[in-house]
XYZ file of C-alpha atoms in Angstrom:
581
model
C -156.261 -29.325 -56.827
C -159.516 -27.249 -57.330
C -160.667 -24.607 -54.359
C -163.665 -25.924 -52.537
C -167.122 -25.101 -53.453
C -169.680 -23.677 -51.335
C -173.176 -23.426 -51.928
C -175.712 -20.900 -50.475
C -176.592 -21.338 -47.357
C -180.419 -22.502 -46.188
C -182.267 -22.561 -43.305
C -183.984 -25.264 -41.148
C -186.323 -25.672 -38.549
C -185.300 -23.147 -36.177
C -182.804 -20.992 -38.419
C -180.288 -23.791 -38.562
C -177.906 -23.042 -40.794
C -177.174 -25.650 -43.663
C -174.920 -25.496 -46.346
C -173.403 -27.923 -49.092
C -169.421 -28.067 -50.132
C -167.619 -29.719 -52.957
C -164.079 -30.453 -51.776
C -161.371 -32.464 -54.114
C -159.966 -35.287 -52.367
C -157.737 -37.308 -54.422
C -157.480 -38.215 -58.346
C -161.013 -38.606 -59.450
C -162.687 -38.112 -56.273
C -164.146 -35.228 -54.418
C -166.435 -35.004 -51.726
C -170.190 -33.634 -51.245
C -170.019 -32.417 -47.324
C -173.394 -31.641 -45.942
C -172.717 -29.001 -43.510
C -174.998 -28.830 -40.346
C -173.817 -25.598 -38.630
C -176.101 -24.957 -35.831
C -176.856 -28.635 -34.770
C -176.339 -28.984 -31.005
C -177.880 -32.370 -30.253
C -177.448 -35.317 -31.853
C -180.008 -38.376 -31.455
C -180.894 -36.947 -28.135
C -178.241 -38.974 -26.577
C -175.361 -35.415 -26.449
C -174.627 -32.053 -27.277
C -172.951 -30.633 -30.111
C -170.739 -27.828 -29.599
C -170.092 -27.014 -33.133
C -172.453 -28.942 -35.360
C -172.002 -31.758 -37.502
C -171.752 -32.711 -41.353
C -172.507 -35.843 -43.081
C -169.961 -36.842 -45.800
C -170.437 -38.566 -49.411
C -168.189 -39.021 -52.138
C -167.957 -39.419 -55.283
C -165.549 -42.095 -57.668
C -165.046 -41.225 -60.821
C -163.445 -44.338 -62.665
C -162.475 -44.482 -66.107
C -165.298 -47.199 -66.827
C -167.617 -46.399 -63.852
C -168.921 -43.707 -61.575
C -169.686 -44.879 -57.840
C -171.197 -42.272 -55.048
C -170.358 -43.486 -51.226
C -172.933 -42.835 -48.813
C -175.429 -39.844 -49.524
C -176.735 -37.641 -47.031
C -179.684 -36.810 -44.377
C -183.035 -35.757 -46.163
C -183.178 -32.910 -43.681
C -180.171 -31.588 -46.915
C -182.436 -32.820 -49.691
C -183.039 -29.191 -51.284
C -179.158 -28.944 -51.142
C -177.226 -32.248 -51.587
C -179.392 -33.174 -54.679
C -178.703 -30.427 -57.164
C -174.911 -30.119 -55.927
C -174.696 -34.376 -56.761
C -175.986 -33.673 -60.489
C -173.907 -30.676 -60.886
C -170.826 -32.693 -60.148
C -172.159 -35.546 -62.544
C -173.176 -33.039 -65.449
C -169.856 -31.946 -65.274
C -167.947 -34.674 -65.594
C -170.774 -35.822 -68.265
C -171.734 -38.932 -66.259
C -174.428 -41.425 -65.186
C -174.311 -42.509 -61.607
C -173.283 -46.723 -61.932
C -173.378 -47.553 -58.085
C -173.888 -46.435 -55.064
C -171.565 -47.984 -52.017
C -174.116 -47.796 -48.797
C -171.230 -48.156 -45.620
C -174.071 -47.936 -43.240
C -178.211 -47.156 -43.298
C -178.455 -45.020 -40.018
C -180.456 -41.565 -41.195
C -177.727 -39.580 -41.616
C -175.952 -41.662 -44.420
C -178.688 -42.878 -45.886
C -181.912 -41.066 -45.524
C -181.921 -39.462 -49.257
C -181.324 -42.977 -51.228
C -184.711 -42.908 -52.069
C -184.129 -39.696 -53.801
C -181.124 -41.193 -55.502
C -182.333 -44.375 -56.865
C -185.533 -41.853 -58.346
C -182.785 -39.843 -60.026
C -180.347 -42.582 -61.389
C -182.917 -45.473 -62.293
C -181.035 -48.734 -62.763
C -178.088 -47.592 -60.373
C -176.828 -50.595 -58.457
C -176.293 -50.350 -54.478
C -174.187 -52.224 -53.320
C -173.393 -52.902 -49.251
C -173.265 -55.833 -46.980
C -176.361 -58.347 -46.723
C -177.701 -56.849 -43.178
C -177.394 -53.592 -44.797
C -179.219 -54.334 -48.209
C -181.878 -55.797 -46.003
C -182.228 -52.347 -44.023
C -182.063 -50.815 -47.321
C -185.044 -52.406 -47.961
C -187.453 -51.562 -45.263
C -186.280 -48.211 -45.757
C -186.705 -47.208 -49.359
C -190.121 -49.542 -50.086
C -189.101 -50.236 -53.770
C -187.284 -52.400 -55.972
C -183.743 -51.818 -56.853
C -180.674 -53.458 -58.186
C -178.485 -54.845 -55.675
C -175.359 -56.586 -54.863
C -174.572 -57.674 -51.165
C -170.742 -57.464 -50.920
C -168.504 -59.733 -48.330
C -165.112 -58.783 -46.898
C -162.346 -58.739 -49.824
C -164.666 -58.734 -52.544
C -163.641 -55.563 -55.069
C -165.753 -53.553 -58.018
C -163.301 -52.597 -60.636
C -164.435 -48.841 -61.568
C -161.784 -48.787 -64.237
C -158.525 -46.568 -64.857
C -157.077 -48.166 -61.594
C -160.088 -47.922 -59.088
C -160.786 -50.665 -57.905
C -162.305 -50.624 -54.821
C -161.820 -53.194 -52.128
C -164.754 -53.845 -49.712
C -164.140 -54.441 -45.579
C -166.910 -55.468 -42.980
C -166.871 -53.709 -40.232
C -169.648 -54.615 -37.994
C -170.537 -52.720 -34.773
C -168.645 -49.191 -35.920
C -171.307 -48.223 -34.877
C -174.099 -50.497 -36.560
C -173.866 -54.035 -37.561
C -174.200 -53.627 -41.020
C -171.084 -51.290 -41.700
C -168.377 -51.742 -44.346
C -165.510 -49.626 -45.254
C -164.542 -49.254 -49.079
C -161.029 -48.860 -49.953
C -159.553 -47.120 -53.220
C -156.786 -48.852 -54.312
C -155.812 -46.431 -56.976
C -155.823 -43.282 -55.129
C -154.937 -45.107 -51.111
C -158.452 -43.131 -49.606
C -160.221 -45.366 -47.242
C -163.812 -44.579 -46.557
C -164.948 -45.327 -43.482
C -168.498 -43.532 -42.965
C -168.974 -43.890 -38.816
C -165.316 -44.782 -37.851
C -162.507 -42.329 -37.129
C -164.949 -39.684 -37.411
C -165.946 -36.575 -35.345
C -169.100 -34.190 -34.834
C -167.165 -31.095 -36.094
C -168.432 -28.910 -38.475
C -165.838 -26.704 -40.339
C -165.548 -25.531 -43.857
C -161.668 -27.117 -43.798
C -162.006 -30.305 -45.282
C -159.422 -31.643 -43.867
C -157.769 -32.235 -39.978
C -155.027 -29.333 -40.228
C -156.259 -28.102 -36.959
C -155.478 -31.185 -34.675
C -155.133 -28.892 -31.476
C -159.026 -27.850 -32.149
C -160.211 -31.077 -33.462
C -158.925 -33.322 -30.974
C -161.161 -33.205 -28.069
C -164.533 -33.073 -30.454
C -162.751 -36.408 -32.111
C -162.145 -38.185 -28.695
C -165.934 -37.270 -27.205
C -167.303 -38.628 -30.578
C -164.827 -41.881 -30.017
C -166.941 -41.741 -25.978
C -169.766 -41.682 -27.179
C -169.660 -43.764 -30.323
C -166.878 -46.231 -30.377
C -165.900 -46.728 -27.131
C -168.605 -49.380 -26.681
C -167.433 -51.117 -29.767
C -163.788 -50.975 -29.215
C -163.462 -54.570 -29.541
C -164.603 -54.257 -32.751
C -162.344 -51.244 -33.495
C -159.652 -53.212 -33.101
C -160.176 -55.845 -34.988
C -161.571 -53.192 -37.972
C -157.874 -51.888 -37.591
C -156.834 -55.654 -38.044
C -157.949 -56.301 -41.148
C -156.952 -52.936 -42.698
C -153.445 -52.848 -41.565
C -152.095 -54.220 -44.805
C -154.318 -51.493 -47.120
C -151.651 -48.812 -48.057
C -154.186 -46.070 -47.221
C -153.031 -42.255 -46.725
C -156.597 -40.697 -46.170
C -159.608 -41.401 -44.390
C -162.650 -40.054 -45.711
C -165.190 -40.141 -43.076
C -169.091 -39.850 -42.768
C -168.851 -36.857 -39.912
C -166.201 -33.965 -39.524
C -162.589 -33.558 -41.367
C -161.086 -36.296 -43.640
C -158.150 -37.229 -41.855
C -155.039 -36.628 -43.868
C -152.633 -34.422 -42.304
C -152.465 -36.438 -38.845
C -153.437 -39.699 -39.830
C -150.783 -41.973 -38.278
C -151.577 -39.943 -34.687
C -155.266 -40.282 -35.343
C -155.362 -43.730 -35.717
C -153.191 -44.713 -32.992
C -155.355 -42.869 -30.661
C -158.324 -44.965 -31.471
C -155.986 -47.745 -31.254
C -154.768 -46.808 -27.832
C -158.066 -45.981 -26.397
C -159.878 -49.306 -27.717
C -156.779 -51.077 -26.079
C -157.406 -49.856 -22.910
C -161.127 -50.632 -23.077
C -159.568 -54.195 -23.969
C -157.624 -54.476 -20.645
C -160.640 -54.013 -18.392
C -161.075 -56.725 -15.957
C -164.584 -57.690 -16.288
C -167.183 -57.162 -20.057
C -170.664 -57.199 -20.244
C -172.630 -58.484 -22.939
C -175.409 -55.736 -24.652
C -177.730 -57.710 -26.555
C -179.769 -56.096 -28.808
C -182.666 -55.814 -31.871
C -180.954 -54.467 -34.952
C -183.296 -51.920 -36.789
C -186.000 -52.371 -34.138
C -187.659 -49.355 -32.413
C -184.950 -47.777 -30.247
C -182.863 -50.811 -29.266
C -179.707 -49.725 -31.226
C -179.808 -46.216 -29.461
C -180.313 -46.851 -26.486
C -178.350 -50.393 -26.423
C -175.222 -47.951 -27.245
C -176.352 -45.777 -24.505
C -176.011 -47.923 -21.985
C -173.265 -49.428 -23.323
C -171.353 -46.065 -22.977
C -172.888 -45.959 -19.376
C -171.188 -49.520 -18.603
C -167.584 -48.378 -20.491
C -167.417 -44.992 -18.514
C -167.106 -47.137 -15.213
C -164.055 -49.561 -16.720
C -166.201 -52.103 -18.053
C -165.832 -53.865 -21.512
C -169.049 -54.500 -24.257
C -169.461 -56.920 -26.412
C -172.217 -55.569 -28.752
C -174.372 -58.551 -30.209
C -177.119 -58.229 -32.440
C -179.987 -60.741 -31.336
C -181.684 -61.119 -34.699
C -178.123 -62.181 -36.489
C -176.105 -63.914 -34.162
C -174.844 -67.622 -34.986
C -175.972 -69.975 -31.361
C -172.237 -70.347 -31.188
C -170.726 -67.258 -31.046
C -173.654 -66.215 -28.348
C -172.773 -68.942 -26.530
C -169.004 -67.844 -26.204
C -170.040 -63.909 -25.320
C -172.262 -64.813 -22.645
C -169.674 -67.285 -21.086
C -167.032 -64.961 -20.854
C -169.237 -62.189 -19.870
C -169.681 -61.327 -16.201
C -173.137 -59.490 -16.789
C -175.647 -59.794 -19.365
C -178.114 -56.951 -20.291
C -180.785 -58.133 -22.480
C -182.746 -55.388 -24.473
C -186.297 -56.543 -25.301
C -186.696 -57.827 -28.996
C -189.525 -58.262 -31.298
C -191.851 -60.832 -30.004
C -192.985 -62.166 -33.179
C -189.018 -62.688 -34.748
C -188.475 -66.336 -34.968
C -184.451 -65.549 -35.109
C -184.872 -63.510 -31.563
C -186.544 -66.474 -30.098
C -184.190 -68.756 -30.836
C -181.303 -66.729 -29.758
C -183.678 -66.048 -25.966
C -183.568 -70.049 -25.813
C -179.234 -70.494 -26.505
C -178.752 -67.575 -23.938
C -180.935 -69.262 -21.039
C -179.211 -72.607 -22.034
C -176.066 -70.372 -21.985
C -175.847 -68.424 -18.661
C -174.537 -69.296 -15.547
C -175.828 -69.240 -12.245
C -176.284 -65.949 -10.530
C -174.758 -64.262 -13.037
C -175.638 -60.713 -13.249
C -178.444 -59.250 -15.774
C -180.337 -56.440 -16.965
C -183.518 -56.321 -18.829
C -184.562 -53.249 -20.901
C -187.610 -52.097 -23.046
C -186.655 -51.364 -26.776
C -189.811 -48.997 -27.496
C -190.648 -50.662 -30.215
C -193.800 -51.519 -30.448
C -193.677 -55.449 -30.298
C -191.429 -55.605 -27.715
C -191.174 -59.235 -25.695
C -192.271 -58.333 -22.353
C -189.809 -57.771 -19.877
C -191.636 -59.157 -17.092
C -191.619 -62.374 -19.111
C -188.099 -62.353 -19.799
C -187.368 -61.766 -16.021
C -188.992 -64.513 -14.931
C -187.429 -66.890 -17.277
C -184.113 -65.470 -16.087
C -184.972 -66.081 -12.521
C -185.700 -69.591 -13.391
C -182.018 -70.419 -14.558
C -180.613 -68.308 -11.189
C -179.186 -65.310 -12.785
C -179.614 -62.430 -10.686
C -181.072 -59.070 -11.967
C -179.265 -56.362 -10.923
C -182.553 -54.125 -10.619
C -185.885 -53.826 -11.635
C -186.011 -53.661 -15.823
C -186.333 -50.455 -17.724
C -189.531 -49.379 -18.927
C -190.088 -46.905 -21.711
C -193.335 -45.550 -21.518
C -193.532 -42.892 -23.917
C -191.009 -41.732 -27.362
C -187.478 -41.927 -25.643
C -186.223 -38.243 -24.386
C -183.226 -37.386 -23.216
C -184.046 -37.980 -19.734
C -184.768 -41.848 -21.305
C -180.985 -42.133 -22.474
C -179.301 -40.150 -19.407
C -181.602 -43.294 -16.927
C -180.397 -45.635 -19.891
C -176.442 -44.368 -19.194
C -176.954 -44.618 -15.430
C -178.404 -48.179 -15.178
C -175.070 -48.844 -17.483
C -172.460 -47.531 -14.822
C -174.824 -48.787 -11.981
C -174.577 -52.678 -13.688
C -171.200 -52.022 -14.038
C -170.377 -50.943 -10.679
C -171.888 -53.607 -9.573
C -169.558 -56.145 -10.872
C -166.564 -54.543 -10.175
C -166.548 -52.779 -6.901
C -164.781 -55.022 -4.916
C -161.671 -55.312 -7.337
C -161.880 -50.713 -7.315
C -161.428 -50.689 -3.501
C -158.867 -52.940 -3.521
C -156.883 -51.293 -6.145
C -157.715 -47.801 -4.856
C -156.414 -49.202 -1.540
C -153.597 -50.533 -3.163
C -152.578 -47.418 -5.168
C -150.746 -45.474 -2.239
C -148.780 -46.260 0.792
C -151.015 -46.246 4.529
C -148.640 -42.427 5.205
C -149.356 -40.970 1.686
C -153.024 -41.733 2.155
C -153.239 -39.677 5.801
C -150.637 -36.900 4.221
C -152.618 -36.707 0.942
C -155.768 -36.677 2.617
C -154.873 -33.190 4.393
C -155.604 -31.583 0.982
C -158.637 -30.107 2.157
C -161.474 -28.157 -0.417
C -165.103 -26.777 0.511
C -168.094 -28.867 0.070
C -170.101 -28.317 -2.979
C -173.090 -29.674 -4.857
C -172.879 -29.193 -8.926
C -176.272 -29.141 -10.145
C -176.998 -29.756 -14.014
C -179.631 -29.709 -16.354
C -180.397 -30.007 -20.309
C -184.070 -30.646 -21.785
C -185.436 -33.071 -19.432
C -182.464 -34.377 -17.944
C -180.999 -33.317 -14.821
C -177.817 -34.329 -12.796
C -176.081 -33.524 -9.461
C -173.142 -34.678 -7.258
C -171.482 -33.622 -4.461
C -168.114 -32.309 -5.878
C -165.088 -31.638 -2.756
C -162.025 -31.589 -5.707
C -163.147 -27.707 -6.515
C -160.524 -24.782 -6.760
C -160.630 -21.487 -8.704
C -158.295 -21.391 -11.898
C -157.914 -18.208 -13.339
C -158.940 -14.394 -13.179
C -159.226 -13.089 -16.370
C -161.677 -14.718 -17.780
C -162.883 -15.564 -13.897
C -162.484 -19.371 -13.806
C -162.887 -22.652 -11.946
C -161.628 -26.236 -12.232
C -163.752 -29.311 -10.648
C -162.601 -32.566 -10.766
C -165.422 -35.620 -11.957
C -164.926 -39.032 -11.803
C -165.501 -40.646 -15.511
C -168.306 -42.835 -14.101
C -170.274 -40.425 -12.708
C -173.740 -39.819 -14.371
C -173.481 -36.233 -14.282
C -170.062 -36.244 -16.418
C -172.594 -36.389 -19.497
C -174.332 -33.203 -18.648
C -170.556 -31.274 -18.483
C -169.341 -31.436 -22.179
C -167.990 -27.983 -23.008
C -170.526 -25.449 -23.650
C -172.731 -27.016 -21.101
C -173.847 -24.812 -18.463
C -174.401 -25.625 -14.255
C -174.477 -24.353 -10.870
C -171.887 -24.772 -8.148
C -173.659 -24.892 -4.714
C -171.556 -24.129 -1.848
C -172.643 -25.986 1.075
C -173.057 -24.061 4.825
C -170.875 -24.935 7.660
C -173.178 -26.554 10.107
C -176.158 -26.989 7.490
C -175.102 -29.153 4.918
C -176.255 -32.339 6.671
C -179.415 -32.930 5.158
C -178.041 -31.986 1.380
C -174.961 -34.265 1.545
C -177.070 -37.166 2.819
C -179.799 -36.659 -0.015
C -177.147 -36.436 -2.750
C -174.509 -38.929 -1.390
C -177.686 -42.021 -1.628
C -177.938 -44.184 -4.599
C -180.364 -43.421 -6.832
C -181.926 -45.970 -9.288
C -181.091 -45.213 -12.894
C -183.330 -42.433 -13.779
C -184.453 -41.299 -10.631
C -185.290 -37.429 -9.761
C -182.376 -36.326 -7.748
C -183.825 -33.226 -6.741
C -187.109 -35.217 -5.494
C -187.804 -33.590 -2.355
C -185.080 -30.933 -2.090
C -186.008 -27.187 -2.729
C -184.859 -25.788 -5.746
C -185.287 -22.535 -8.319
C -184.009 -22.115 -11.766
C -180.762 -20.151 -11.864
C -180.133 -17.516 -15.080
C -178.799 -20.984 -16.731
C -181.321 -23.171 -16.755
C -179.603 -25.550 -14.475
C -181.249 -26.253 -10.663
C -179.419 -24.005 -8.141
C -180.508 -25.126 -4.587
C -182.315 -22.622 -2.183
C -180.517 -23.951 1.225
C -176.805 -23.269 -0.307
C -175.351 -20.717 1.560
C -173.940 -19.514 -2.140
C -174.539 -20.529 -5.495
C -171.913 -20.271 -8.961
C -172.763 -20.335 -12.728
C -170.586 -21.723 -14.967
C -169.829 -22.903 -18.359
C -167.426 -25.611 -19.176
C -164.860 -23.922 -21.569
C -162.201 -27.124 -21.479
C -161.662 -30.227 -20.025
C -158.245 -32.503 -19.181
C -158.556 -36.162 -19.299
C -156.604 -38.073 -16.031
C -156.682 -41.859 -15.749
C -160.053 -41.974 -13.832
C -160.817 -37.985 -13.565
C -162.289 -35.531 -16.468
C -160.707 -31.863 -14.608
C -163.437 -29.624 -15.857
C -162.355 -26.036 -16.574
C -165.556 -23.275 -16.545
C -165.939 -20.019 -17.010
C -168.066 -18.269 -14.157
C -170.519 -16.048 -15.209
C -173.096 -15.141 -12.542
C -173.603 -15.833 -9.121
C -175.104 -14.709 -5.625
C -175.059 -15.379 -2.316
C -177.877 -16.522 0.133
C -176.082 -15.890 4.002
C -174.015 -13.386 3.774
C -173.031 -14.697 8.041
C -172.195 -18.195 6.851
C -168.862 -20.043 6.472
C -168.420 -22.502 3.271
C -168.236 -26.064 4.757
C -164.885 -27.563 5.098
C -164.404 -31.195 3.504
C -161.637 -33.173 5.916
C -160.889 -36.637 5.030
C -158.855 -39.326 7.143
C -157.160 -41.141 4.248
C -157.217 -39.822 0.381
C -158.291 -43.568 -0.706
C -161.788 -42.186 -0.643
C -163.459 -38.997 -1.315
C-alpha cells in the first residue's frame, strides 16, 4: 500500500494550522483527510484538545468513480486541488458523490464540487437532498437513496446504502463497500482527534478523545446507535472510515462494542425525555443536542424527534412513554410543525413535565404561546422557557446543558435518594462517612461561560509533576468546563468563614444563571474566577480523567497558587452518613 501524502501546510484565521493528506485505505479507495491542527472549539458547544479533521473518500470502481462526503470550505484552497490530483491520476471523471450527512463540516464545499464535475450525481437520503438544496442554491442531478438500496460502481463495488437517522442529524446514511468490507460512517464511531496516523493504532491515546466525542455527540442518540448497529450487524465490514479522527481498523471489534456498551446503558435508564426539535432551522439542532447531553449526563434517556418529519404516530408513541417533554420552538410559518404542535397537545398527559426553548431562528413560534397552550392541557413546565436573545455563545449552550440536567433531575430525584440510600448498609454509611477532606470551591471559566461547585472529594496525587485529583459528579454543570486541557481554580475555604460561600454555591441556580452574582472575585493567572474571601487559592490544569459509575476523578496538574491568611486553618468537611455529600 502507498505511503501517505501530505500537502503543505496553510494557515487560517488566527495561524491555525491546516493541512491535507492522501491515505490508501483499501483496494481502490483512499482517503482525502482535512487536517485541522490547532482547532480547540468545536460549534461552541466544547473544547478540542488536539484538533479535528474532516474525512472524504474516494471509490474508484471499474465502471464508476464515487467521492463520500467532501470537506469544510474553511479547506477549500487545500481539499480542491488534492481531489483533482487524485482524479487526474487515476485519469477519471467524478460519477457521484455519496452525501452521509449536510452539517458544514461534510458538506460545506459541494458547491465547489458540483462547479468542478458538472453533471455529477449526489446521491443521499430524501431529508438530506432537501438540505442539499437550501444549501447549494442550484440545480443538480440527484438520487434520494432508501435503506438497502445499492449503486453498482463496477469491478465488485457495489455499495450498499443504510439510514441512519439521529447519528447525529436526521438525514444521515452510512455507505457500505461490499467489495473491499469498508463501512463509511461520516458522524458515527468517530472522534475529534487530529493525527497524521490514519488509522487507530494508538488506542491507549485515542480512547478518551473517542469516548468525550461519543458524550458529547452520541450519547443523546444512543437509541438510535443501537439500532444503527442493528441493521449493520450482518455487513461483513473490517474498517470504518469515519468523517472525524482515525479510521478504525486495528481495534474495531473493541471500538464498536464500546459504543455498544455505552448506548446500552443509556438504554437502561429509568425514565427518557423527549427533545423535539426543527431540523435545519436556526440553532435548534445545536442546541436541541445540547440539552440533550445536559439531560443524559444526569441518567436520563432522549428520544431525538425531528418536528418537521415526524409521522402523528410515532410522536404519539415518544411522548407517551416519555416522562418529560422539552419542546424547542419551530418555525411559525411550517405547516408540518403545526400539525405535529396539535398531535403532541392531543398527545400529553396530565402534569407531565415540559420544557420550552427558543431555536434562534428567526421565525421562531413564540414560546409564551406555546406555554400557554401547554398549561391548558395540565402539563407542568418545569421552569420558565429559554430565551435566546442574541447569536448563541457558549454561555447560551453551557444554560442550554444546565436546564437539561435540571429537567432531568427533576424527574428522577426521588428514585436517586432511594437508590443512594439503598446502595450501603446504615454502619458502612456512618464508617464511610468518617472519610473526611477540606472544603473547597472549584471555580471555572472558558469564553463567556463560567462554572463553580463546592468540591469536599479533593486529595493531592502526585509530586513530580505536583498534582491533584477531585472527584465530580457526571451531572454536574461544571463537569463540561473540566475536559483535559481546561484550566480552574481550587478555592480552599476558611475554618470559621466559609458560611456565606458554601450557602451561595450550595443554592440552585436556574439554568444559566451567574454563579458568581454577588460574590467577590479577581481573575487568577488562568483566566478562571479565583475568589477573594478563600483563605487559599490553586491553579490547575486537568491532565487526565477516570470514569466511575456516577464520578469523572479529575487528575490536574498544579501550576500556580497563593495564599490569602497565612493564620487560617482549611475548613474541615464532616459528614454523618456517606449517602450524601
Amino acid at each position: 500500500m502507498a505511503e501517505p501524502e501530505l500537502s503543505q501546510i496553510e494557515y487560517f484565521g488566527d495561524n491555525k494550522r491546516l493541512q491535507t493528506q492522501v491515505t490508501p485505505v483499501a483496494q481502490d479507495t483512499v482517503s482525502i483527510r482535512s487536517l485541522d491542527w490547532d482547532r480547540d472549539r468545536f460549534d461552541i458547544e466544547f473544547g478540542l484538545q488536539n484538533g479535528t479533521t474532516y474525512n472524504s473518500y474516494l471509490i474508484f470502481g471499474e465502471d464508476k468513480t464515487a467521492l463520500v462526503d467532501v470537506s469544510h470550505e474553511k479547506f477549500r484552497g487545500l481539499y480542491m486541488p488534492a481531489l483533482r490530483a487524485q482524479l487526474e491520476r487515476a485519469g477519471r471523471r467524478l460519477d457521484y458523490v455519496f452525501v452521509s450527512h449536510t452539517e458544514p463540516d461534510h458538506s460545506g464545499l459541494v458547491p465547489d464540487v458540483l462547479d468542478a464535475y458538472p453533471g455529477v450525481m449526489v446521491v443521499a437520503s430524501k431529508v438530506a437532498l432537501a438540505y442539499l438544496k437550501g444549501l447549494t442554491h442550484r440545480p443538480f442531478t440527484e438520487r434520494a437513496v432508501k435503506g438497502g438500496d445499492k449503486v453498482d460502481l463496477g469491478g465488485g463495488h457495489e455499495v450498499e446504502f443504510v439510514m441512519a437517522p439521529n447519528l447525529h442529524w436526521p438525514d444521515t446514511m452510512f455507505t457500505f463497500d461490499h467489495a473491499t468490507g469498508v463501512m463509511f460512517t461520516c458522524d458515527a464511531f468517530g472522534a475529534h482527534y487530529c493525527t497524521d496516523d490514519a488509522f487507530d493504532t494508538e488506542l491507549e491515546a485515542l480512547a478518551p478523545h473517542y469516548r468525550f466525542y461519543y458524550d458529547c455527540l452520541m450519547r443523546p442518540n444512543a437509541r438510535s446507535v443501537l439500532t444503527a448497529l442493528r441493521k449493520v450487524k450482518d455487513l461483513p465490514y473490517t474498517t470504518i472510515a469515519t468523517g472525524h479522527g482515525p479510521m478504525l481498523r486495528l481495534n474495531l471489534d473493541e471500538l464498536v462494542q464500546r459504543y455498544k456498551g455505552w448506548s446500552e446503558a443509556v438504554g437502561k435508564a429509568t425514565a427518557s425525555v423527549a427533545v423535539l426539535y426543527a431540523s435545519d432551522y436556526g440553532f435548534s439542532d445545536r442546541l436541541s443536542q445540547t440539552l440533550a447531553r445536559g439531560i443524559t449526563k444526569a441518567g436520563v434517556a432522549t428520544d431525538m424527534v425531528d418536528l418537521l418529519s415526524v409521522d402523528p404516530q410515532e410522536l404519539v408513541e415518544v411522548v407517551g412513554r416519555s416522562a418529560g417533554v422539552v419542546i424547542m420552538a419551530p418555525p411559525d410559518d411550517s405547516p408540518e410543525a403545526q400539525a405535529a404542535l396539535a398531535t403532541l397537545l392531543s398527545s400529553l398527559k396530565p402534569k407531565q413535565k415540559v420544557l420550552v426553548a427558543e431555536s434562534y431562528g428567526g421565525r421562531d413560534e413564540p414560546v409564551d404561546t406555546l406555554v400557554t397552550n401547554l398549561v391548558g392541557v395540565s402539563v407542568v413546565p418545569v421552569f420558565d422557557a429559554l430565551r435566546v436573545k442574541e447569536m448563541p455563545t457558549e454561555g447560551t449552550y453551557q444554560g442550554y446543558e444546565e436546564a437539561g440536567t435540571d429537567m432531568a433531575q427533576a424527574l428522577t430525584q426521588k428514585d436517586k435518594i432511594a437508590r443512594t440510600k439503598a446502595a450501603m448498609s446504615p454502619d458502612i454509611a456512618k464508617a464511610l462517612a468518617r472519610l473526611s477532606s477540606g472544603l473547597y470551591v472549584v471555580t471555572a471559566a472558558h469564553s463567556n461561560a463560567r462554572g463553580a461547585m463546592i468540591a469536599s472529594w479533593v486529595a493531592q496525587a502526585s509530586f513530580k509533576p505536583l498534582g491533584l485529583t477531585i472527584a465530580v459528579a457526571k451531572d454536574r454543570a461544571i463537569e463540561s468546563l473540566m475536559q483535559v486541557g481546561d484550566t480552574f481554580v481550587l478555592n480552599c475555604l476558611g475554618e470559621g468563614s466559609y458560611g456565606p460561600l458554601m450557602k451561595h454555591f450550595l443554592q440552585r441556580f436556574p439554568p444559566g444563571a451567574d454563579r458568581f452574582a454577588g460574590v467577590d472575585t479577581f481573575a487568577a493567572g488562568n483566566g478562571s474566577p479565583a475568589l477573594a474571601a478563600a483563605v487559599a487559592h490553586l491553579e490547575c490544569t486537568v491532565a487526565a480523567r477516570l470514569e466511575t459509575p456516577d464520578h469523572w476523578v479529575t487528575y490536574a496538574h498544579v501550576t500556580s497558587g497563593a495564599v490569602a491568611d497565612a493564620d487560617k486553618k482549611t475548613a474541615v468537611h464532616r459528614r454523618k452518613v456517606a449517602n450524601y455529600y
